[in-house]
Short mmCIF file of C-alpha atoms in Angstrom, two decimals:
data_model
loop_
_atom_site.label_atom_id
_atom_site.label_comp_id
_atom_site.label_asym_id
_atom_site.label_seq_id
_atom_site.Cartn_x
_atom_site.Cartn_y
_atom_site.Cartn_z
CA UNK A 1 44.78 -20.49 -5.32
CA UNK A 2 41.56 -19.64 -3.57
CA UNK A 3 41.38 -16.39 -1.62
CA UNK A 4 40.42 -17.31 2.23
CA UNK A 5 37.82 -15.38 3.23
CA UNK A 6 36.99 -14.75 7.43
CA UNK A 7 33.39 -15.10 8.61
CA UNK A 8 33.34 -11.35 9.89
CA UNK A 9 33.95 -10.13 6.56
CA UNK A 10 31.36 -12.13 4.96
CA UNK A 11 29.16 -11.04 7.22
CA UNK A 12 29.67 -7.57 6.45
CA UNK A 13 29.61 -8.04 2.83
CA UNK A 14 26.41 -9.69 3.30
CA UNK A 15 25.02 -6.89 5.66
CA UNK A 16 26.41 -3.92 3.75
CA UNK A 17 24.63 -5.29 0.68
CA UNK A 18 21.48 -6.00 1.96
CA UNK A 19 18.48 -3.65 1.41
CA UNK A 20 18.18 -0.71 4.86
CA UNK A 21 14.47 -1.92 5.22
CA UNK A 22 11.43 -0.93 6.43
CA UNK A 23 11.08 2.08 8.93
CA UNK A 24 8.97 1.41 12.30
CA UNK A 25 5.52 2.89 11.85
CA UNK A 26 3.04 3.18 14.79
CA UNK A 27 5.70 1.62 16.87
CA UNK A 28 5.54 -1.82 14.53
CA UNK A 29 8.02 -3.00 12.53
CA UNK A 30 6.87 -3.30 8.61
CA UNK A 31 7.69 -6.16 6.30
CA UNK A 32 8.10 -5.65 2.64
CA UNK A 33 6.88 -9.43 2.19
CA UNK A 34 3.35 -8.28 3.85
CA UNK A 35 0.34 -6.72 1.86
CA UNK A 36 -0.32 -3.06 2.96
CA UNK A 37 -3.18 -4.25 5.30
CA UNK A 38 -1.42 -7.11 7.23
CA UNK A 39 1.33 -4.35 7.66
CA UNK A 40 -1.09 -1.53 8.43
CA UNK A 41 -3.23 -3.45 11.42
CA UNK A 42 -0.27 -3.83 13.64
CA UNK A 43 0.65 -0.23 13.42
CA UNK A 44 -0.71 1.92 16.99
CA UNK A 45 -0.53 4.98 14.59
CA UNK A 46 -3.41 3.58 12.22
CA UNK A 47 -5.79 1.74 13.98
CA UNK A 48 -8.68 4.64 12.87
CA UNK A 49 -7.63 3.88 9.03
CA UNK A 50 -7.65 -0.14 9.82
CA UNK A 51 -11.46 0.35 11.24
CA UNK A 52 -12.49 2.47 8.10
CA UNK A 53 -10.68 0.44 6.17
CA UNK A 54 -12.51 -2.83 7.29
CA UNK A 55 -15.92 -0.89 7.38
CA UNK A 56 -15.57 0.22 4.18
CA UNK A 57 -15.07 -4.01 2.61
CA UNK A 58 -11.66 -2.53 1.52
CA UNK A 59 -9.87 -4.86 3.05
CA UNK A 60 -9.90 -7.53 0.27
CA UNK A 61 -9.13 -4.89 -2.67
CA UNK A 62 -5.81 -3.87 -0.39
CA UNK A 63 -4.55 -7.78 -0.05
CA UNK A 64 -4.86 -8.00 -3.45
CA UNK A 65 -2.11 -7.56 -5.89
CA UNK A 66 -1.84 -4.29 -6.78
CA UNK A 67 0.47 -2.21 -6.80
CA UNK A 68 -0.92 0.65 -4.78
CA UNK A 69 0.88 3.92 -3.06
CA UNK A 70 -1.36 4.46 -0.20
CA UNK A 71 -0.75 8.15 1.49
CA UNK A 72 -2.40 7.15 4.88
CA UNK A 73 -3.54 9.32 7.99
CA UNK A 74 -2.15 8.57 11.07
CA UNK A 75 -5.09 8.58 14.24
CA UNK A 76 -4.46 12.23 15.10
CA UNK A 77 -5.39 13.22 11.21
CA UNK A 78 -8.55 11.26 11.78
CA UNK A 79 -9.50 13.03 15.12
CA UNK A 80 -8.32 16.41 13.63
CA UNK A 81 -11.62 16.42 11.39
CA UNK A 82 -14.42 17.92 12.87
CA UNK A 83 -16.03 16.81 15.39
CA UNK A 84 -18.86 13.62 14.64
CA UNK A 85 -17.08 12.68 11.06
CA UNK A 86 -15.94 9.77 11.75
CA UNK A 87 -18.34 8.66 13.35
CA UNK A 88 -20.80 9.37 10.81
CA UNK A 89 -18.54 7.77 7.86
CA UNK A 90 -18.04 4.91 9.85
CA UNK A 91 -22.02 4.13 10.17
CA UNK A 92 -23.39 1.40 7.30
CA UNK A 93 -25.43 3.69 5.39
CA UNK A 94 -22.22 5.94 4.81
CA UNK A 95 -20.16 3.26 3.34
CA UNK A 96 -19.69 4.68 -0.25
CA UNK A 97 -18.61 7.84 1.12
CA UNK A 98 -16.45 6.12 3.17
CA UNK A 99 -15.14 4.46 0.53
CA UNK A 100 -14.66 7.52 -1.74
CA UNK A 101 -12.58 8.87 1.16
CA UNK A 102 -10.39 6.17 1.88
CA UNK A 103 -10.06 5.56 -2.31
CA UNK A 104 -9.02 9.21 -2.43
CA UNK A 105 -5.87 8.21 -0.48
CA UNK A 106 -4.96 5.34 -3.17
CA UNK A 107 -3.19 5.74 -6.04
CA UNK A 108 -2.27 2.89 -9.12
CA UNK A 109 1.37 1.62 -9.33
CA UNK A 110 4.62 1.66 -6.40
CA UNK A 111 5.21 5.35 -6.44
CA UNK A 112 8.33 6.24 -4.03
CA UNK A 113 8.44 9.32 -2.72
CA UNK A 114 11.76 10.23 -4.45
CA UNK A 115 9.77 9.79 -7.87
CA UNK A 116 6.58 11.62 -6.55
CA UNK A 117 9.02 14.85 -5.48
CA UNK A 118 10.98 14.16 -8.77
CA UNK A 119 7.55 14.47 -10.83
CA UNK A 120 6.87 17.56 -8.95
CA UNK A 121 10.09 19.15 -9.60
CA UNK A 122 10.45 18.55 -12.80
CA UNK A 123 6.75 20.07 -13.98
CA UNK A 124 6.21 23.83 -14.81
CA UNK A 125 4.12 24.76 -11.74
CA UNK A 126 5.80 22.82 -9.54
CA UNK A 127 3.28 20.45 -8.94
CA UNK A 128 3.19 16.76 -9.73
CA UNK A 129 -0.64 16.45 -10.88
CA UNK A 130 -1.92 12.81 -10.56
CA UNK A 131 -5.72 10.95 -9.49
CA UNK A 132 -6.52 8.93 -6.88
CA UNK A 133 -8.17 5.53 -7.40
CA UNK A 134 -11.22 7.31 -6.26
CA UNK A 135 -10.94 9.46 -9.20
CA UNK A 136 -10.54 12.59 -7.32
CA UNK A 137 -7.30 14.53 -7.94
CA UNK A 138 -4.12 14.70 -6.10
CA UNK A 139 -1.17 17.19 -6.77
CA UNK A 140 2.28 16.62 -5.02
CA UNK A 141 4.81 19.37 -3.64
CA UNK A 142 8.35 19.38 -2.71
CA UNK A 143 8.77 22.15 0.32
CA UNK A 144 12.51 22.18 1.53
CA UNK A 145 13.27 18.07 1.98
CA UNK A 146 9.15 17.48 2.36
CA UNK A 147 6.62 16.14 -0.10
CA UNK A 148 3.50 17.06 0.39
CA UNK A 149 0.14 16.01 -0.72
CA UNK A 150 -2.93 18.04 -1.77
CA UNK A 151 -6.75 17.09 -2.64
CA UNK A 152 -8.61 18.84 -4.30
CA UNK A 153 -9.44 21.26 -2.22
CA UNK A 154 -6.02 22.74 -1.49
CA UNK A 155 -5.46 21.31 2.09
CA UNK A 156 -1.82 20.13 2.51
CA UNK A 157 -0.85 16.22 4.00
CA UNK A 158 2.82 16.21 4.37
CA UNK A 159 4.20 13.05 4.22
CA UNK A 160 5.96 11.92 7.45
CA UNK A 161 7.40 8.61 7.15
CA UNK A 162 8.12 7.63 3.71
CA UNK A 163 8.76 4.60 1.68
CA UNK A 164 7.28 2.16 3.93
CA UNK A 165 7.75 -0.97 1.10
CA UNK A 166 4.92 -3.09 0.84
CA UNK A 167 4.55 -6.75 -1.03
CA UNK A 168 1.50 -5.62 -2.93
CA UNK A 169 2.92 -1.72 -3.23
CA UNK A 170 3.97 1.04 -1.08
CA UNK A 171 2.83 2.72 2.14
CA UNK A 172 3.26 7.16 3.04
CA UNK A 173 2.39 7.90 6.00
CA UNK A 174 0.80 11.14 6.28
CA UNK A 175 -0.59 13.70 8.50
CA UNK A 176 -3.73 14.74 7.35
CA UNK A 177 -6.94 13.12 5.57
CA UNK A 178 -7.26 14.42 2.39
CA UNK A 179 -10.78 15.02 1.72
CA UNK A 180 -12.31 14.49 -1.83
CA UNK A 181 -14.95 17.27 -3.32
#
């Protein structure tokens, strides 16, 4: 004979096994069926990266299929560069810079940041030693329950809100640019 099962405890087996989902970035909610740039352009927390992203014709390369792990600045890492620089990086003429920038903030595959800190724990130095799209490298750092990312010049982006599930890859936000040699 057939066990009867009630409606509320369907519904809680179907809740509890569903996924947690996306966390709210710039007060918007993310959706793991959108590409990282329909996500990104609704976020109030990114609208810098969105213009530099659009300036830059990257816009079409982050659509695309991917996957990608973008670590990306939040406004306040933008306006914490010095003063005139993105301004400047934002004009025409500057576009490949802009785009080495940007690119530095990209990495190949879905990288969560569970296997980033993972990587970096697991190496000798303590570092989890990767490049960028750009080419430039990155090295990752687990300090007390935070990752962190480096460029190459040493500077330190910790990553704020992670694991922001993308349909074409995977979105850490961060709160610094890091800026490519």
């Amino acid at each position: 004979m057939a066990k009867k099962i009630t409606l509320a405890a369907a519904l809680t087996a179907i809740a509890s096994a569903a996924p947690a989902g996306n966390p709210m970035v710039g007060g918007a909610p993310m959706y793991e069926q959108k590409t990282i740039v329909e996500n990104a352009v609704n976020s109030a927390d990114h609208t810098t990266l969105v213009a530099a992203v659009k300036a830059a014709d990257l816009v079409d390369t982050l659509n695309s299929d991917g996957p990608f792990t973008v670590f990306a600045p939040v406004n306040a890492a933008f306006a914490a560069l010095p003063e005139g620089t993105v301004e400047t990086l934002l004009k025409p003429e500057n576009k490949a810079m802009l785009q080495k920038v940007l690119t530095a903030h990209v990495v190949a595959g879905d990288w969560s940041a569970k296997q980033i800190a993972e990587a970096a724990r697991s190496s000798a130095d303590g570092f989890y030693h990767f490049n960028a799209v750009s080419g430039d490298a990155l090295s990752a750092q687990v300090k007390g329950n935070s990752v962190y990312i480096y460029d190459e010049s040493g500077n330190a982006s910790k990553i704020t809100i992670a694991d922001v599930d993308q349909s074409n890859g995977v979105i850490h936000v961060v709160n610094s640019v890091l800026v490519p040699k």
